[in-house]
Amino acid sequence: MIDTTLPAPGALAGVTVIDLSRVLAGPYAAQMLADLGATVIKVENPRDPDVSRGFPPYLTDGDEEFSAYYAQYNRGKLGMGLDLATPEGKEVLKDLVRNADVLVENFRPGTMEKLGVGYEVLREVNPRLVYTAISGYGRTGSRSKRPAFDNTAQAAGGIWSMNGYAEHPPVRVGVTIGDLSATLFAVVGTLAALRHAEATGEGQVVDVAQVDSIVALTETAVVDYTVNGTVATPQGNAHAWVRPYELFDCADGQVFFGAYTDKLWNASCDLFGTPEHKGDPEIDTMRKRFEEDVYERRVKPIVAGWLASRTKKELEDLAGDVVPLTAVKTIGEVVEDPGTAERDMIVEADYGDLGVLRMFGQPIKLSATPATPARTANRFAEHADQVLAQFAGYDAARIAELRAAGALP
């Protein structure tokens, strides 16, 4: 496999991150930092490597395989194995932390303390360390030690109860939004803490909970409840108070149509050749069209009539830059969409005999220091000697001693 994981120039060039995390929320946060130029050292337990190395789909040449799931969330990282259950392993971690800026972990709270390398220990080694901890319920509170997965966050944070259709049981969000939202909040918190550390020399803990992250994604549901006592329920493809703003059938699939303001509604009436609807006294203002009875009886049938006989492409071409109308695309259509390519959101990493992996790119576009997402992920522990020499100052004899002691694979 061709190694392209070496650090690249970027906004975070010179920042060193130790990534002890597994699976998704933590690895993705560290991967975003790597894309933006940080040097990220992926540290795995030799006795229990990141379980996502076994997740499908796989790149394969028949003789070996490599998880594309792992590759997508660990690209651009240097890899090493380290057994933190050994005294020697703990000392190695401390030596790495001494020269690092950020540490990312997503263990259950208390795990690092049990290993003897919690934040209070590591801050003695490096007072400016930004310690980013992602967990299900956070590091404080009576539920902090409970096991948690993405679905835990979706259930406990309220979003599961809001998704789906009112006449059916709630439906989980189709992607791991509990993990992914925690990833994004962790990156924001890490960058804020890093700025503070650079200005003052003072590190801190960035404590991000999946459940908290979901609560923060519930839009107006919290204030609807605290102000009006209204409990959010599933709305299907419709919006609770913006109309028209939902999914409609067309000749070859579905489109989203969202012309709910007076300006957009009037433009739509002209675009679809029914200007008489602009002056119809029953539906001539946004507030009138919001009324559920009026919307269902008058507005929705008008929109359905505009869209039903046209294809997705015809509708998108017609709407153009005038009206918000978007085809509902499959993932295959998204990957092959010219617009996706124009934004560099599908990138390629060359894995040699295993082939070329096409994966999503980096959505953060920086004009002066662009991200570098098109890099490979590390094989297990493949950069151990390089990392220990460069970041801990170990010579070959010391590395050999650590391997003999079982701290390194």
Short mmCIF file of N, CA, C and O in Angstrom, two decimals, residues 258-310:
data_model
loop_
_atom_site.label_atom_id
_atom_site.label_comp_id
_atom_site.label_asym_id
_atom_site.label_seq_id
_atom_site.Cartn_x
_atom_site.Cartn_y
_atom_site.Cartn_z
N GLY A 258 -39.38 24.22 -1.88
CA GLY A 258 -39.44 25.02 -0.66
C GLY A 258 -39.72 26.49 -0.88
O GLY A 258 -39.09 27.34 -0.25
N ALA A 259 -40.67 26.81 -1.78
CA ALA A 259 -40.96 28.23 -2.06
C ALA A 259 -42.03 28.75 -1.10
O ALA A 259 -43.17 28.96 -1.47
N TYR A 260 -41.66 29.00 0.15
CA TYR A 260 -42.66 29.34 1.15
C TYR A 260 -42.82 30.84 1.38
O TYR A 260 -43.85 31.28 1.90
N THR A 261 -41.86 31.66 1.03
CA THR A 261 -42.01 33.11 1.22
C THR A 261 -42.87 33.68 0.09
O THR A 261 -43.05 33.06 -0.98
N ASP A 262 -43.39 34.88 0.29
CA ASP A 262 -44.20 35.51 -0.75
C ASP A 262 -43.39 35.71 -2.03
O ASP A 262 -43.89 35.48 -3.14
N LYS A 263 -42.15 36.13 -1.90
CA LYS A 263 -41.31 36.34 -3.08
C LYS A 263 -41.11 35.06 -3.86
O LYS A 263 -41.26 35.03 -5.10
N LEU A 264 -40.79 33.97 -3.15
CA LEU A 264 -40.55 32.70 -3.83
C LEU A 264 -41.85 32.12 -4.38
O LEU A 264 -41.85 31.50 -5.45
N TRP A 265 -42.94 32.27 -3.66
CA TRP A 265 -44.22 31.76 -4.14
C TRP A 265 -44.64 32.47 -5.43
O TRP A 265 -45.03 31.83 -6.41
N ASN A 266 -44.52 33.77 -5.44
CA ASN A 266 -44.89 34.53 -6.63
C ASN A 266 -44.01 34.18 -7.82
O ASN A 266 -44.48 34.07 -8.96
N ALA A 267 -42.72 33.99 -7.55
CA ALA A 267 -41.80 33.59 -8.62
C ALA A 267 -42.18 32.22 -9.16
O ALA A 267 -42.09 31.97 -10.37
N SER A 268 -42.60 31.32 -8.29
CA SER A 268 -43.00 29.98 -8.71
C SER A 268 -44.25 30.02 -9.57
O SER A 268 -44.37 29.30 -10.57
N CYS A 269 -45.20 30.86 -9.18
CA CYS A 269 -46.43 30.99 -9.97
C CYS A 269 -46.11 31.42 -11.40
O CYS A 269 -46.67 30.90 -12.37
N ASP A 270 -45.20 32.37 -11.53
CA ASP A 270 -44.79 32.82 -12.86
C ASP A 270 -44.02 31.72 -13.60
O ASP A 270 -44.25 31.47 -14.79
N LEU A 271 -43.10 31.07 -12.88
CA LEU A 271 -42.25 30.05 -13.49
C LEU A 271 -43.07 28.90 -14.06
O LEU A 271 -42.79 28.40 -15.15
N PHE A 272 -44.10 28.50 -13.35
CA PHE A 272 -44.90 27.34 -13.77
C PHE A 272 -46.15 27.74 -14.57
O PHE A 272 -47.01 26.93 -14.83
N GLY A 273 -46.23 29.00 -14.94
CA GLY A 273 -47.28 29.43 -15.85
C GLY A 273 -48.66 29.60 -15.25
O GLY A 273 -49.67 29.50 -15.96
N THR A 274 -48.74 29.89 -13.96
CA THR A 274 -50.03 30.11 -13.30
C THR A 274 -49.98 31.40 -12.50
O THR A 274 -50.16 31.39 -11.27
N PRO A 275 -49.79 32.52 -13.15
CA PRO A 275 -49.66 33.79 -12.42
C PRO A 275 -50.93 34.20 -11.67
O PRO A 275 -50.85 35.00 -10.74
N GLU A 276 -52.07 33.59 -12.02
CA GLU A 276 -53.31 33.95 -11.34
C GLU A 276 -53.30 33.59 -9.86
O GLU A 276 -54.03 34.19 -9.06
N HIS A 277 -52.44 32.63 -9.46
CA HIS A 277 -52.40 32.23 -8.04
C HIS A 277 -51.76 33.31 -7.17
O HIS A 277 -51.96 33.32 -5.96
N LYS A 278 -51.01 34.22 -7.78
CA LYS A 278 -50.37 35.28 -6.98
C LYS A 278 -51.40 36.21 -6.34
O LYS A 278 -51.21 36.69 -5.22
N GLY A 279 -52.50 36.46 -7.05
CA GLY A 279 -53.49 37.37 -6.53
C GLY A 279 -54.71 36.71 -5.93
O GLY A 279 -55.68 37.39 -5.56
N ASP A 280 -54.67 35.40 -5.81
CA ASP A 280 -55.80 34.67 -5.21
C ASP A 280 -55.93 35.08 -3.74
O ASP A 280 -55.00 34.85 -2.95
N PRO A 281 -57.04 35.69 -3.33
CA PRO A 281 -57.15 36.22 -1.97
C PRO A 281 -57.07 35.17 -0.87
O PRO A 281 -56.80 35.51 0.28
N GLU A 282 -57.27 33.89 -1.21
CA GLU A 282 -57.19 32.86 -0.18
C GLU A 282 -55.76 32.43 0.10
O GLU A 282 -55.45 31.94 1.19
N ILE A 283 -54.86 32.64 -0.87
CA ILE A 283 -53.49 32.14 -0.72
C ILE A 283 -52.45 33.18 -1.13
O ILE A 283 -51.33 32.84 -1.50
N ASP A 284 -52.76 34.45 -1.05
CA ASP A 284 -51.85 35.47 -1.56
C ASP A 284 -50.82 35.96 -0.56
O ASP A 284 -50.00 36.82 -0.88
N THR A 285 -50.82 35.43 0.67
CA THR A 285 -49.78 35.79 1.63
C THR A 285 -49.20 34.53 2.27
O THR A 285 -49.86 33.47 2.32
N MET A 286 -48.00 34.69 2.77
CA MET A 286 -47.32 33.57 3.42
C MET A 286 -48.12 33.05 4.60
O MET A 286 -48.27 31.84 4.78
N ARG A 287 -48.67 33.96 5.40
CA ARG A 287 -49.42 33.52 6.58
C ARG A 287 -50.66 32.73 6.18
O ARG A 287 -51.00 31.73 6.82
N LYS A 288 -51.36 33.15 5.15
CA LYS A 288 -52.54 32.41 4.71
C LYS A 288 -52.15 31.01 4.24
O LYS A 288 -52.84 30.03 4.52
N ARG A 289 -51.05 30.93 3.50
CA ARG A 289 -50.62 29.62 3.00
C ARG A 289 -50.14 28.71 4.11
O ARG A 289 -50.08 27.49 3.95
N PHE A 290 -49.72 29.28 5.25
CA PHE A 290 -49.29 28.47 6.39
C PHE A 290 -50.46 27.73 7.05
O PHE A 290 -50.26 26.70 7.70
N GLU A 291 -51.67 28.26 6.94
CA GLU A 291 -52.81 27.62 7.60
C GLU A 291 -52.98 26.21 7.06
O GLU A 291 -53.07 25.99 5.84
N GLU A 292 -53.02 25.25 7.97
CA GLU A 292 -52.97 23.85 7.55
C GLU A 292 -54.10 23.48 6.60
O GLU A 292 -53.89 22.80 5.60
N ASP A 293 -55.32 23.93 6.90
CA ASP A 293 -56.45 23.59 6.03
C ASP A 293 -56.26 24.18 4.63
O ASP A 293 -56.46 23.50 3.62
N VAL A 294 -55.86 25.46 4.58
CA VAL A 294 -55.63 26.11 3.29
C VAL A 294 -54.50 25.43 2.54
O VAL A 294 -54.57 25.22 1.32
N TYR A 295 -53.45 25.10 3.27
CA TYR A 295 -52.32 24.45 2.63
C TYR A 295 -52.72 23.11 2.01
O TYR A 295 -52.42 22.84 0.85
N GLU A 296 -53.39 22.27 2.79
CA GLU A 296 -53.76 20.95 2.30
C GLU A 296 -54.80 21.03 1.18
O GLU A 296 -54.75 20.25 0.22
N ARG A 297 -55.73 21.96 1.28
CA ARG A 297 -56.84 22.04 0.33
C ARG A 297 -56.47 22.78 -0.96
O ARG A 297 -56.92 22.42 -2.04
N ARG A 298 -55.62 23.82 -0.86
CA ARG A 298 -55.35 24.66 -2.01
C ARG A 298 -53.89 24.61 -2.46
O ARG A 298 -53.61 24.34 -3.63
N VAL A 299 -52.98 24.89 -1.53
CA VAL A 299 -51.58 25.08 -1.92
C VAL A 299 -50.94 23.78 -2.38
O VAL A 299 -50.31 23.72 -3.45
N LYS A 300 -51.07 22.75 -1.59
CA LYS A 300 -50.41 21.48 -1.91
C LYS A 300 -50.85 20.93 -3.27
O LYS A 300 -50.00 20.49 -4.07
N PRO A 301 -52.16 20.93 -3.59
CA PRO A 301 -52.57 20.46 -4.92
C PRO A 301 -52.00 21.30 -6.06
O PRO A 301 -51.66 20.77 -7.13
N ILE A 302 -51.87 22.61 -5.85
CA ILE A 302 -51.29 23.46 -6.89
C ILE A 302 -49.84 23.05 -7.16
O ILE A 302 -49.43 22.87 -8.31
N VAL A 303 -49.07 22.89 -6.09
CA VAL A 303 -47.66 22.51 -6.24
C VAL A 303 -47.55 21.13 -6.88
O VAL A 303 -46.72 20.92 -7.79
N ALA A 304 -48.36 20.20 -6.41
CA ALA A 304 -48.33 18.85 -6.99
C ALA A 304 -48.61 18.89 -8.48
O ALA A 304 -47.97 18.17 -9.27
N GLY A 305 -49.53 19.74 -8.89
CA GLY A 305 -49.83 19.87 -10.31
C GLY A 305 -48.68 20.44 -11.11
O GLY A 305 -48.46 20.06 -12.26
N TRP A 306 -47.93 21.37 -10.50
CA TRP A 306 -46.76 21.92 -11.18
C TRP A 306 -45.70 20.85 -11.46
O TRP A 306 -45.02 20.88 -12.48
N LEU A 307 -45.55 19.92 -10.54
CA LEU A 307 -44.39 19.02 -10.54
C LEU A 307 -44.65 17.65 -11.14
O LEU A 307 -43.72 17.01 -11.65
N ALA A 308 -45.87 17.14 -11.08
CA ALA A 308 -46.14 15.73 -11.34
C ALA A 308 -45.71 15.25 -12.71
O ALA A 308 -45.23 14.11 -12.86
N SER A 309 -45.87 16.06 -13.74
CA SER A 309 -45.61 15.59 -15.10
C SER A 309 -44.19 15.83 -15.58
O SER A 309 -43.83 15.42 -16.68
N ARG A 310 -43.38 16.48 -14.78
CA ARG A 310 -42.02 16.81 -15.19
C ARG A 310 -41.00 15.91 -14.50
O ARG A 310 -41.22 15.46 -13.38
#
